[in-house]
Amino acid sequence: MPDAILDDISHRRYNPLRGSWVLVSPHRNKRPWQGQEEAASENTLPRHDPSCYLCPGNKRAQGDVNPDYKTTFVFVNDYSAVKEAQKDYKPLDQHGSRFSLFHAEAVKGRCYVVTFSPSHNLTLADLSPLEITHVIDTWTALYTAHLSPLSSLAKLASPTTLPLSSPQASPFRPKQQYRYMQIFENKGAAMGCSNPHPHGQIWITTSLPEEPALELEQMQNYHRKHGGTHLLGDYAALELQQPQERLVCSNSSFIAVCPWWATWPFETLVIPLARLRALPEFSEEQRADFADIMSDITRRYDNLFETRFPYSMGLHQAPLEGSEAEIEASYFHVHFYPPLLRSSTVRKFLVGYEMLAEPQRDITPEQAARRLRDCGGEVYRKRLEEG
C-alpha cells in the first residue's frame, strides 16, 4: 500500500502492463485553471433522430438503409481505416542498408460499427445489465467468427455467428485469418465521437497493434518469471487486500479499479477475478457479471460530474491468431480512459512533457477511486426525470 506521503509529493509510478512510468504530481491539482473548457454534453436527446445514420430505418452515408433492429446492429464501417481488398506490398530486402530506416508493412483488415441500442438517447450508463448482455453477445459472436481454428480457444468457443436474420450476416465471414481484434468505444465529442447514438467499433487487422503487443510481451515475461502465474491475476488479488484504496466497484466475477499506474485522471481497469483469456471463455454468470460491472462503472462516471462522461474504452484479450505462449499468457481486461479532470468542462491534455518525456497526472489514483466510489446508484438523469 502506498505511503501517505505520496499524496503530497511528486513521484513516479511503474506500469508493469506496459513497462513504462507515469509522473504523479498531486500538489498541482490546487492550481487555478484558465485554460480551455469543453462544452457540457447535451442531456436531452430524442429517442429517434431522423438525421442519425445509426438509428433504425435511416439511410447511412453510402446509401444503405438500416434495418428496424431491436437490440444491436452490426455493419462494416462505411469509411473503414483498413481494407480487406487492396494491392499486395512486399518491401525490398534492404537489410544492413541505410534505407532500412524507411520500413513499412501492409495491413489488411475490417472495421465494424456496433450499435448498442436502437434508442438514440441511451448510453451504456442508461442501459440495463440485461441490455448490455446483448452487446457482449454481439462482441463474442464477432470474435468467435474471426477466431483461428488453430487457437486453443477455438475448442472452447461455440461456432456462433451473427443472427441469420440479420440482412448483413454474410459479410462477417472472414476471407482470411486475422491476427487481432480491437473492440472499443469512443464516447463523447471530447473523444472525437461525431455521433451520440450509442455505438462502438471493432477493428480487425492482420497485424498485432502496438498497445496490446506491449501488454502481451509484459504478460508473457511475467508469466515466465513467476512460475506460470498471471500479472493481472496477481494484481487483482493485491487490490482486493485491505484497505482497497483503488477499488471502485466489484461483483462475484470482476473488479474495477483506478490502477496504481493510471495516466488519465479517472482511468479505470476492469479485471476478471478468475483468469479468462477472451470472451468465448465466459460462463453465463461471468457474462452477466461483466454486463453488471460495465453498467456500474459507466453510471459512476456519468454521476461524477452529472454529465454524459466522455471516454475511450477498449477490451484487450487473446489474439485471434497467436502462439501457444501468447494465448496462455493472455488475460482479458478492459481499459477506460476518460479525459475529464475537474468538472464536466475541464479536461486533461497529454501535451508538452507528456508527449516529450513521460505521462503525468495530478490527482492520485487513490483520490480518484474515492470519488468514484461515492457516485454509485442509478444514473443521475433518472433522478432529474423523476424530479
PDB file of N, CA and C in Angstrom, residues 217-310:
ATOM      1  N   GLU A 217       3.599  -8.782 -24.389  1.00  0.00           N
ATOM      2  CA  GLU A 217       5.014  -9.055 -24.103  1.00  0.00           C
ATOM      3  C   GLU A 217       5.281  -9.003 -22.608  1.00  0.00           C
ATOM      4  N   GLN A 218       4.733  -7.986 -21.932  1.00  0.00           N
ATOM      5  CA  GLN A 218       4.924  -7.858 -20.486  1.00  0.00           C
ATOM      6  C   GLN A 218       4.274  -9.020 -19.741  1.00  0.00           C
ATOM      7  N   MET A 219       3.091  -9.437 -20.174  1.00  0.00           N
ATOM      8  CA  MET A 219       2.403 -10.538 -19.505  1.00  0.00           C
ATOM      9  C   MET A 219       3.138 -11.855 -19.723  1.00  0.00           C
ATOM     10  N   GLN A 220       3.713 -12.042 -20.914  1.00  0.00           N
ATOM     11  CA  GLN A 220       4.497 -13.255 -21.155  1.00  0.00           C
ATOM     12  C   GLN A 220       5.757 -13.279 -20.294  1.00  0.00           C
ATOM     13  N   ASN A 221       6.430 -12.146 -20.187  1.00  0.00           N
ATOM     14  CA  ASN A 221       7.637 -12.070 -19.351  1.00  0.00           C
ATOM     15  C   ASN A 221       7.303 -12.380 -17.895  1.00  0.00           C
ATOM     16  N   TYR A 222       6.210 -11.805 -17.409  1.00  0.00           N
ATOM     17  CA  TYR A 222       5.798 -12.029 -16.019  1.00  0.00           C
ATOM     18  C   TYR A 222       5.451 -13.506 -15.816  1.00  0.00           C
ATOM     19  N   HIS A 223       4.729 -14.083 -16.758  1.00  0.00           N
ATOM     20  CA  HIS A 223       4.308 -15.486 -16.691  1.00  0.00           C
ATOM     21  C   HIS A 223       5.515 -16.412 -16.577  1.00  0.00           C
ATOM     22  N   ARG A 224       6.569 -16.113 -17.331  1.00  0.00           N
ATOM     23  CA  ARG A 224       7.780 -16.943 -17.298  1.00  0.00           C
ATOM     24  C   ARG A 224       8.544 -16.775 -15.988  1.00  0.00           C
ATOM     25  N   LYS A 225       8.644 -15.537 -15.518  1.00  0.00           N
ATOM     26  CA  LYS A 225       9.472 -15.239 -14.340  1.00  0.00           C
ATOM     27  C   LYS A 225       8.810 -15.627 -13.023  1.00  0.00           C
ATOM     28  N   HIS A 226       7.494 -15.787 -13.020  1.00  0.00           N
ATOM     29  CA  HIS A 226       6.782 -16.020 -11.754  1.00  0.00           C
ATOM     30  C   HIS A 226       6.077 -17.377 -11.732  1.00  0.00           C
ATOM     31  N   GLY A 227       6.705 -18.355 -12.327  1.00  0.00           N
ATOM     32  CA  GLY A 227       6.227 -19.716 -12.197  1.00  0.00           C
ATOM     33  C   GLY A 227       4.860 -19.988 -12.782  1.00  0.00           C
ATOM     34  N   GLY A 228       4.492 -19.253 -13.844  1.00  0.00           N
ATOM     35  CA  GLY A 228       3.226 -19.520 -14.518  1.00  0.00           C
ATOM     36  C   GLY A 228       2.040 -18.743 -13.985  1.00  0.00           C
ATOM     37  N   THR A 229       2.257 -17.842 -13.014  1.00  0.00           N
ATOM     38  CA  THR A 229       1.149 -17.005 -12.557  1.00  0.00           C
ATOM     39  C   THR A 229       0.948 -15.859 -13.546  1.00  0.00           C
ATOM     40  N   HIS A 230      -0.154 -15.147 -13.385  1.00  0.00           N
ATOM     41  CA  HIS A 230      -0.528 -14.121 -14.352  1.00  0.00           C
ATOM     42  C   HIS A 230      -0.481 -12.729 -13.723  1.00  0.00           C
ATOM     43  N   LEU A 231       0.101 -11.796 -14.465  1.00  0.00           N
ATOM     44  CA  LEU A 231       0.311 -10.440 -13.971  1.00  0.00           C
ATOM     45  C   LEU A 231      -0.979  -9.820 -13.445  1.00  0.00           C
ATOM     46  N   LEU A 232      -2.030  -9.830 -14.256  1.00  0.00           N
ATOM     47  CA  LEU A 232      -3.271  -9.176 -13.839  1.00  0.00           C
ATOM     48  C   LEU A 232      -4.010  -9.967 -12.775  1.00  0.00           C
ATOM     49  N   GLY A 233      -3.858 -11.280 -12.766  1.00  0.00           N
ATOM     50  CA  GLY A 233      -4.446 -12.071 -11.691  1.00  0.00           C
ATOM     51  C   GLY A 233      -3.809 -11.745 -10.356  1.00  0.00           C
ATOM     52  N   ASP A 234      -2.473 -11.648 -10.332  1.00  0.00           N
ATOM     53  CA  ASP A 234      -1.773 -11.281  -9.096  1.00  0.00           C
ATOM     54  C   ASP A 234      -2.106  -9.854  -8.686  1.00  0.00           C
ATOM     55  N   TYR A 235      -2.207  -8.968  -9.685  1.00  0.00           N
ATOM     56  CA  TYR A 235      -2.526  -7.576  -9.375  1.00  0.00           C
ATOM     57  C   TYR A 235      -3.924  -7.458  -8.774  1.00  0.00           C
ATOM     58  N   ALA A 236      -4.908  -8.157  -9.345  1.00  0.00           N
ATOM     59  CA  ALA A 236      -6.276  -8.107  -8.813  1.00  0.00           C
ATOM     60  C   ALA A 236      -6.314  -8.611  -7.376  1.00  0.00           C
ATOM     61  N   ALA A 237      -5.563  -9.670  -7.081  1.00  0.00           N
ATOM     62  CA  ALA A 237      -5.525 -10.210  -5.718  1.00  0.00           C
ATOM     63  C   ALA A 237      -4.961  -9.180  -4.743  1.00  0.00           C
ATOM     64  N   LEU A 238      -3.933  -8.443  -5.163  1.00  0.00           N
ATOM     65  CA  LEU A 238      -3.356  -7.404  -4.307  1.00  0.00           C
ATOM     66  C   LEU A 238      -4.351  -6.272  -4.059  1.00  0.00           C
ATOM     67  N   GLU A 239      -5.088  -5.882  -5.112  1.00  0.00           N
ATOM     68  CA  GLU A 239      -6.043  -4.785  -4.960  1.00  0.00           C
ATOM     69  C   GLU A 239      -7.209  -5.152  -4.038  1.00  0.00           C
ATOM     70  N   LEU A 240      -7.488  -6.438  -3.894  1.00  0.00           N
ATOM     71  CA  LEU A 240      -8.581  -6.866  -3.017  1.00  0.00           C
ATOM     72  C   LEU A 240      -8.165  -6.955  -1.560  1.00  0.00           C
ATOM     73  N   GLN A 241      -6.858  -6.824  -1.298  1.00  0.00           N
ATOM     74  CA  GLN A 241      -6.408  -6.772   0.083  1.00  0.00           C
ATOM     75  C   GLN A 241      -6.755  -5.412   0.686  1.00  0.00           C
ATOM     76  N   GLN A 242      -6.892  -5.349   1.972  1.00  0.00           N
ATOM     77  CA  GLN A 242      -7.185  -4.079   2.637  1.00  0.00           C
ATOM     78  C   GLN A 242      -6.018  -3.123   2.463  1.00  0.00           C
ATOM     79  N   PRO A 243      -6.251  -1.816   2.381  1.00  0.00           N
ATOM     80  CA  PRO A 243      -7.528  -1.110   2.562  1.00  0.00           C
ATOM     81  C   PRO A 243      -8.320  -0.873   1.275  1.00  0.00           C
ATOM     82  N   GLN A 244      -7.949  -1.532   0.168  1.00  0.00           N
ATOM     83  CA  GLN A 244      -8.693  -1.432  -1.083  1.00  0.00           C
ATOM     84  C   GLN A 244      -8.880   0.030  -1.531  1.00  0.00           C
ATOM     85  N   GLU A 245      -7.793   0.778  -1.489  1.00  0.00           N
ATOM     86  CA  GLU A 245      -7.844   2.219  -1.771  1.00  0.00           C
ATOM     87  C   GLU A 245      -8.192   2.557  -3.209  1.00  0.00           C
ATOM     88  N   ARG A 246      -7.877   1.652  -4.124  1.00  0.00           N
ATOM     89  CA  ARG A 246      -8.114   1.946  -5.533  1.00  0.00           C
ATOM     90  C   ARG A 246      -9.314   1.181  -6.099  1.00  0.00           C
ATOM     91  N   LEU A 247      -9.972   0.396  -5.274  1.00  0.00           N
ATOM     92  CA  LEU A 247     -11.144  -0.351  -5.709  1.00  0.00           C
ATOM     93  C   LEU A 247     -12.335   0.586  -5.871  1.00  0.00           C
ATOM     94  N   VAL A 248     -12.990   0.540  -7.022  1.00  0.00           N
ATOM     95  CA  VAL A 248     -14.163   1.378  -7.288  1.00  0.00           C
ATOM     96  C   VAL A 248     -15.442   0.586  -7.083  1.00  0.00           C
ATOM     97  N   CYS A 249     -15.538  -0.590  -7.671  1.00  0.00           N
ATOM     98  CA  CYS A 249     -16.708  -1.437  -7.514  1.00  0.00           C
ATOM     99  C   CYS A 249     -16.331  -2.867  -7.875  1.00  0.00           C
ATOM    100  N   SER A 250     -17.177  -3.812  -7.501  1.00  0.00           N
ATOM    101  CA  SER A 250     -16.866  -5.209  -7.755  1.00  0.00           C
ATOM    102  C   SER A 250     -18.134  -6.043  -7.699  1.00  0.00           C
ATOM    103  N   ASN A 251     -18.049  -7.265  -8.218  1.00  0.00           N
ATOM    104  CA  ASN A 251     -19.091  -8.268  -8.037  1.00  0.00           C
ATOM    105  C   ASN A 251     -18.401  -9.623  -7.923  1.00  0.00           C
ATOM    106  N   SER A 252     -19.129 -10.698  -8.045  1.00  0.00           N
ATOM    107  CA  SER A 252     -18.541 -12.014  -7.793  1.00  0.00           C
ATOM    108  C   SER A 252     -17.530 -12.434  -8.856  1.00  0.00           C
ATOM    109  N   SER A 253     -17.508 -11.745 -10.013  1.00  0.00           N
ATOM    110  CA  SER A 253     -16.612 -12.156 -11.105  1.00  0.00           C
ATOM    111  C   SER A 253     -15.593 -11.113 -11.526  1.00  0.00           C
ATOM    112  N   PHE A 254     -15.830  -9.819 -11.237  1.00  0.00           N
ATOM    113  CA  PHE A 254     -14.980  -8.739 -11.741  1.00  0.00           C
ATOM    114  C   PHE A 254     -14.740  -7.676 -10.683  1.00  0.00           C
ATOM    115  N   ILE A 255     -13.618  -6.976 -10.842  1.00  0.00           N
ATOM    116  CA  ILE A 255     -13.372  -5.755 -10.075  1.00  0.00           C
ATOM    117  C   ILE A 255     -13.075  -4.627 -11.057  1.00  0.00           C
ATOM    118  N   ALA A 256     -13.367  -3.400 -10.625  1.00  0.00           N
ATOM    119  CA  ALA A 256     -12.980  -2.200 -11.371  1.00  0.00           C
ATOM    120  C   ALA A 256     -12.149  -1.337 -10.429  1.00  0.00           C
ATOM    121  N   VAL A 257     -10.943  -1.000 -10.854  1.00  0.00           N
ATOM    122  CA  VAL A 257     -10.032  -0.218 -10.021  1.00  0.00           C
ATOM    123  C   VAL A 257      -9.503   0.974 -10.799  1.00  0.00           C
ATOM    124  N   CYS A 258      -9.097   2.007 -10.054  1.00  0.00           N
ATOM    125  CA  CYS A 258      -8.245   3.044 -10.637  1.00  0.00           C
ATOM    126  C   CYS A 258      -6.819   2.515 -10.456  1.00  0.00           C
ATOM    127  N   PRO A 259      -6.189   2.025 -11.513  1.00  0.00           N
ATOM    128  CA  PRO A 259      -4.934   1.294 -11.325  1.00  0.00           C
ATOM    129  C   PRO A 259      -3.817   2.160 -10.751  1.00  0.00           C
ATOM    130  N   TRP A 260      -2.936   1.513 -10.052  1.00  0.00           N
ATOM    131  CA  TRP A 260      -1.781   2.157  -9.422  1.00  0.00           C
ATOM    132  C   TRP A 260      -1.032   3.043 -10.404  1.00  0.00           C
ATOM    133  N   TRP A 261      -0.990   2.646 -11.663  1.00  0.00           N
ATOM    134  CA  TRP A 261      -0.195   3.315 -12.691  1.00  0.00           C
ATOM    135  C   TRP A 261      -1.041   4.189 -13.624  1.00  0.00           C
ATOM    136  N   ALA A 262      -2.271   4.516 -13.252  1.00  0.00           N
ATOM    137  CA  ALA A 262      -3.183   5.233 -14.147  1.00  0.00           C
ATOM    138  C   ALA A 262      -2.570   6.541 -14.649  1.00  0.00           C
ATOM    139  N   THR A 263      -2.817   6.835 -15.924  1.00  0.00           N
ATOM    140  CA  THR A 263      -2.382   8.092 -16.529  1.00  0.00           C
ATOM    141  C   THR A 263      -3.510   9.118 -16.529  1.00  0.00           C
ATOM    142  N   TRP A 264      -4.702   8.724 -16.971  1.00  0.00           N
ATOM    143  CA  TRP A 264      -5.822   9.647 -17.043  1.00  0.00           C
ATOM    144  C   TRP A 264      -6.442   9.850 -15.667  1.00  0.00           C
ATOM    145  N   PRO A 265      -7.009  11.044 -15.393  1.00  0.00           N
ATOM    146  CA  PRO A 265      -7.465  11.385 -14.034  1.00  0.00           C
ATOM    147  C   PRO A 265      -8.362  10.333 -13.388  1.00  0.00           C
ATOM    148  N   PHE A 266      -9.395   9.872 -14.110  1.00  0.00           N
ATOM    149  CA  PHE A 266     -10.321   8.894 -13.555  1.00  0.00           C
ATOM    150  C   PHE A 266     -10.279   7.588 -14.354  1.00  0.00           C
ATOM    151  N   GLU A 267      -9.098   7.223 -14.798  1.00  0.00           N
ATOM    152  CA  GLU A 267      -8.890   5.982 -15.538  1.00  0.00           C
ATOM    153  C   GLU A 267      -9.262   4.777 -14.672  1.00  0.00           C
ATOM    154  N   THR A 268      -9.907   3.782 -15.272  1.00  0.00           N
ATOM    155  CA  THR A 268     -10.212   2.547 -14.555  1.00  0.00           C
ATOM    156  C   THR A 268      -9.815   1.334 -15.387  1.00  0.00           C
ATOM    157  N   LEU A 269      -9.661   0.228 -14.683  1.00  0.00           N
ATOM    158  CA  LEU A 269      -9.292  -1.039 -15.284  1.00  0.00           C
ATOM    159  C   LEU A 269     -10.242  -2.099 -14.736  1.00  0.00           C
ATOM    160  N   VAL A 270     -10.922  -2.807 -15.622  1.00  0.00           N
ATOM    161  CA  VAL A 270     -11.838  -3.883 -15.233  1.00  0.00           C
ATOM    162  C   VAL A 270     -11.121  -5.212 -15.441  1.00  0.00           C
ATOM    163  N   ILE A 271     -11.058  -6.027 -14.369  1.00  0.00           N
ATOM    164  CA  ILE A 271     -10.296  -7.276 -14.394  1.00  0.00           C
ATOM    165  C   ILE A 271     -11.167  -8.417 -13.867  1.00  0.00           C
ATOM    166  N   PRO A 272     -11.177  -9.568 -14.546  1.00  0.00           N
ATOM    167  CA  PRO A 272     -11.896 -10.720 -14.000  1.00  0.00           C
ATOM    168  C   PRO A 272     -11.125 -11.328 -12.827  1.00  0.00           C
ATOM    169  N   LEU A 273     -11.846 -11.851 -11.844  1.00  0.00           N
ATOM    170  CA  LEU A 273     -11.200 -12.456 -10.685  1.00  0.00           C
ATOM    171  C   LEU A 273     -10.662 -13.843 -11.015  1.00  0.00           C
ATOM    172  N   ALA A 274     -11.344 -14.551 -11.882  1.00  0.00           N
ATOM    173  CA  ALA A 274     -10.837 -15.827 -12.384  1.00  0.00           C
ATOM    174  C   ALA A 274     -10.221 -15.570 -13.752  1.00  0.00           C
ATOM    175  N   ARG A 275      -9.132 -16.215 -14.042  1.00  0.00           N
ATOM    176  CA  ARG A 275      -8.426 -15.949 -15.283  1.00  0.00           C
ATOM    177  C   ARG A 275      -9.282 -16.319 -16.495  1.00  0.00           C
ATOM    178  N   LEU A 276      -9.490 -15.330 -17.351  1.00  0.00           N
ATOM    179  CA  LEU A 276     -10.188 -15.504 -18.619  1.00  0.00           C
ATOM    180  C   LEU A 276      -9.298 -14.925 -19.711  1.00  0.00           C
ATOM    181  N   ARG A 277      -9.175 -15.642 -20.812  1.00  0.00           N
ATOM    182  CA  ARG A 277      -8.304 -15.164 -21.887  1.00  0.00           C
ATOM    183  C   ARG A 277      -9.061 -14.336 -22.921  1.00  0.00           C
ATOM    184  N   ALA A 278     -10.327 -14.677 -23.139  1.00  0.00           N
ATOM    185  CA  ALA A 278     -11.105 -13.985 -24.164  1.00  0.00           C
ATOM    186  C   ALA A 278     -12.589 -14.235 -23.937  1.00  0.00           C
ATOM    187  N   LEU A 279     -13.414 -13.484 -24.641  1.00  0.00           N
ATOM    188  CA  LEU A 279     -14.864 -13.524 -24.456  1.00  0.00           C
ATOM    189  C   LEU A 279     -15.480 -14.921 -24.568  1.00  0.00           C
ATOM    190  N   PRO A 280     -15.054 -15.776 -25.500  1.00  0.00           N
ATOM    191  CA  PRO A 280     -15.699 -17.085 -25.606  1.00  0.00           C
ATOM    192  C   PRO A 280     -15.572 -17.964 -24.365  1.00  0.00           C
ATOM    193  N   GLU A 281     -14.651 -17.626 -23.463  1.00  0.00           N
ATOM    194  CA  GLU A 281     -14.472 -18.423 -22.248  1.00  0.00           C
ATOM    195  C   GLU A 281     -15.474 -18.073 -21.150  1.00  0.00           C
ATOM    196  N   PHE A 282     -16.213 -16.971 -21.315  1.00  0.00           N
ATOM    197  CA  PHE A 282     -17.101 -16.526 -20.257  1.00  0.00           C
ATOM    198  C   PHE A 282     -18.239 -17.528 -20.033  1.00  0.00           C
ATOM    199  N   SER A 283     -18.524 -17.819 -18.761  1.00  0.00           N
ATOM    200  CA  SER A 283     -19.719 -18.583 -18.420  1.00  0.00           C
ATOM    201  C   SER A 283     -20.923 -17.641 -18.441  1.00  0.00           C
ATOM    202  N   GLU A 284     -22.111 -18.191 -18.315  1.00  0.00           N
ATOM    203  CA  GLU A 284     -23.319 -17.360 -18.268  1.00  0.00           C
ATOM    204  C   GLU A 284     -23.241 -16.377 -17.107  1.00  0.00           C
ATOM    205  N   GLU A 285     -22.782 -16.859 -15.944  1.00  0.00           N
ATOM    206  CA  GLU A 285     -22.678 -15.984 -14.766  1.00  0.00           C
ATOM    207  C   GLU A 285     -21.642 -14.895 -14.989  1.00  0.00           C
ATOM    208  N   GLN A 286     -20.508 -15.239 -15.571  1.00  0.00           N
ATOM    209  CA  GLN A 286     -19.468 -14.240 -15.819  1.00  0.00           C
ATOM    210  C   GLN A 286     -19.918 -13.212 -16.840  1.00  0.00           C
ATOM    211  N   ARG A 287     -20.657 -13.635 -17.858  1.00  0.00           N
ATOM    212  CA  ARG A 287     -21.166 -12.688 -18.845  1.00  0.00           C
ATOM    213  C   ARG A 287     -22.157 -11.720 -18.197  1.00  0.00           C
ATOM    214  N   ALA A 288     -23.030 -12.233 -17.324  1.00  0.00           N
ATOM    215  CA  ALA A 288     -23.979 -11.370 -16.619  1.00  0.00           C
ATOM    216  C   ALA A 288     -23.248 -10.420 -15.681  1.00  0.00           C
ATOM    217  N   ASP A 289     -22.213 -10.904 -14.996  1.00  0.00           N
ATOM    218  CA  ASP A 289     -21.445 -10.047 -14.087  1.00  0.00           C
ATOM    219  C   ASP A 289     -20.640  -9.004 -14.854  1.00  0.00           C
ATOM    220  N   PHE A 290     -20.160  -9.375 -16.038  1.00  0.00           N
ATOM    221  CA  PHE A 290     -19.435  -8.407 -16.864  1.00  0.00           C
ATOM    222  C   PHE A 290     -20.370  -7.277 -17.288  1.00  0.00           C
ATOM    223  N   ALA A 291     -21.580  -7.624 -17.697  1.00  0.00           N
ATOM    224  CA  ALA A 291     -22.568  -6.603 -18.049  1.00  0.00           C
ATOM    225  C   ALA A 291     -22.885  -5.726 -16.847  1.00  0.00           C
ATOM    226  N   ASP A 292     -22.973  -6.335 -15.678  1.00  0.00           N
ATOM    227  CA  ASP A 292     -23.297  -5.589 -14.458  1.00  0.00           C
ATOM    228  C   ASP A 292     -22.210  -4.577 -14.109  1.00  0.00           C
ATOM    229  N   ILE A 293     -20.934  -4.986 -14.208  1.00  0.00           N
ATOM    230  CA  ILE A 293     -19.871  -4.056 -13.816  1.00  0.00           C
ATOM    231  C   ILE A 293     -19.664  -2.974 -14.876  1.00  0.00           C
ATOM    232  N   MET A 294     -19.925  -3.295 -16.154  1.00  0.00           N
ATOM    233  CA  MET A 294     -19.866  -2.265 -17.191  1.00  0.00           C
ATOM    234  C   MET A 294     -20.965  -1.229 -16.972  1.00  0.00           C
ATOM    235  N   SER A 295     -22.129  -1.675 -16.555  1.00  0.00           N
ATOM    236  CA  SER A 295     -23.209  -0.752 -16.222  1.00  0.00           C
ATOM    237  C   SER A 295     -22.847   0.092 -15.012  1.00  0.00           C
ATOM    238  N   ASP A 296     -22.276  -0.539 -14.007  1.00  0.00           N
ATOM    239  CA  ASP A 296     -21.928   0.136 -12.754  1.00  0.00           C
ATOM    240  C   ASP A 296     -20.883   1.227 -12.980  1.00  0.00           C
ATOM    241  N   ILE A 297     -19.786   0.896 -13.659  1.00  0.00           N
ATOM    242  CA  ILE A 297     -18.700   1.874 -13.807  1.00  0.00           C
ATOM    243  C   ILE A 297     -19.110   3.031 -14.701  1.00  0.00           C
ATOM    244  N   THR A 298     -19.907   2.786 -15.735  1.00  0.00           N
ATOM    245  CA  THR A 298     -20.318   3.885 -16.618  1.00  0.00           C
ATOM    246  C   THR A 298     -21.339   4.801 -15.925  1.00  0.00           C
ATOM    247  N   ARG A 299     -22.178   4.247 -15.053  1.00  0.00           N
ATOM    248  CA  ARG A 299     -23.085   5.108 -14.271  1.00  0.00           C
ATOM    249  C   ARG A 299     -22.300   5.993 -13.317  1.00  0.00           C
ATOM    250  N   ARG A 300     -21.290   5.423 -12.685  1.00  0.00           N
ATOM    251  CA  ARG A 300     -20.464   6.212 -11.759  1.00  0.00           C
ATOM    252  C   ARG A 300     -19.768   7.359 -12.494  1.00  0.00           C
ATOM    253  N   TYR A 301     -19.276   7.075 -13.700  1.00  0.00           N
ATOM    254  CA  TYR A 301     -18.663   8.144 -14.484  1.00  0.00           C
ATOM    255  C   TYR A 301     -19.663   9.274 -14.731  1.00  0.00           C
ATOM    256  N   ASP A 302     -20.839   8.947 -15.209  1.00  0.00           N
ATOM    257  CA  ASP A 302     -21.838   9.986 -15.505  1.00  0.00           C
ATOM    258  C   ASP A 302     -22.247  10.746 -14.246  1.00  0.00           C
ATOM    259  N   ASN A 303     -22.336  10.048 -13.120  1.00  0.00           N
ATOM    260  CA  ASN A 303     -22.759  10.685 -11.876  1.00  0.00           C
ATOM    261  C   ASN A 303     -21.697  11.607 -11.294  1.00  0.00           C
ATOM    262  N   LEU A 304     -20.422  11.365 -11.615  1.00  0.00           N
ATOM    263  CA  LEU A 304     -19.330  12.132 -11.017  1.00  0.00           C
ATOM    264  C   LEU A 304     -19.496  13.628 -11.246  1.00  0.00           C
ATOM    265  N   PHE A 305     -19.705  14.033 -12.480  1.00  0.00           N
ATOM    266  CA  PHE A 305     -19.895  15.453 -12.811  1.00  0.00           C
ATOM    267  C   PHE A 305     -21.280  15.714 -13.397  1.00  0.00           C
ATOM    268  N   GLU A 306     -22.175  14.736 -13.242  1.00  0.00           N
ATOM    269  CA  GLU A 306     -23.544  14.839 -13.772  1.00  0.00           C
ATOM    270  C   GLU A 306     -23.530  15.291 -15.237  1.00  0.00           C
ATOM    271  N   THR A 307     -22.871  14.477 -16.035  1.00  0.00           N
ATOM    272  CA  THR A 307     -22.773  14.726 -17.465  1.00  0.00           C
ATOM    273  C   THR A 307     -22.609  13.391 -18.175  1.00  0.00           C
ATOM    274  N   ARG A 308     -22.821  13.368 -19.473  1.00  0.00           N
ATOM    275  CA  ARG A 308     -22.526  12.161 -20.249  1.00  0.00           C
ATOM    276  C   ARG A 308     -21.002  12.081 -20.386  1.00  0.00           C
ATOM    277  N   PHE A 309     -20.396  11.385 -19.462  1.00  0.00           N
ATOM    278  CA  PHE A 309     -18.957  11.377 -19.260  1.00  0.00           C
ATOM    279  C   PHE A 309     -18.227  10.807 -20.478  1.00  0.00           C
ATOM    280  N   PRO A 310     -17.358  11.577 -21.101  1.00  0.00           N
ATOM    281  CA  PRO A 310     -16.630  11.067 -22.283  1.00  0.00           C
ATOM    282  C   PRO A 310     -15.518  10.105 -21.871  1.00  0.00           C
TER     283      PRO A 310
END
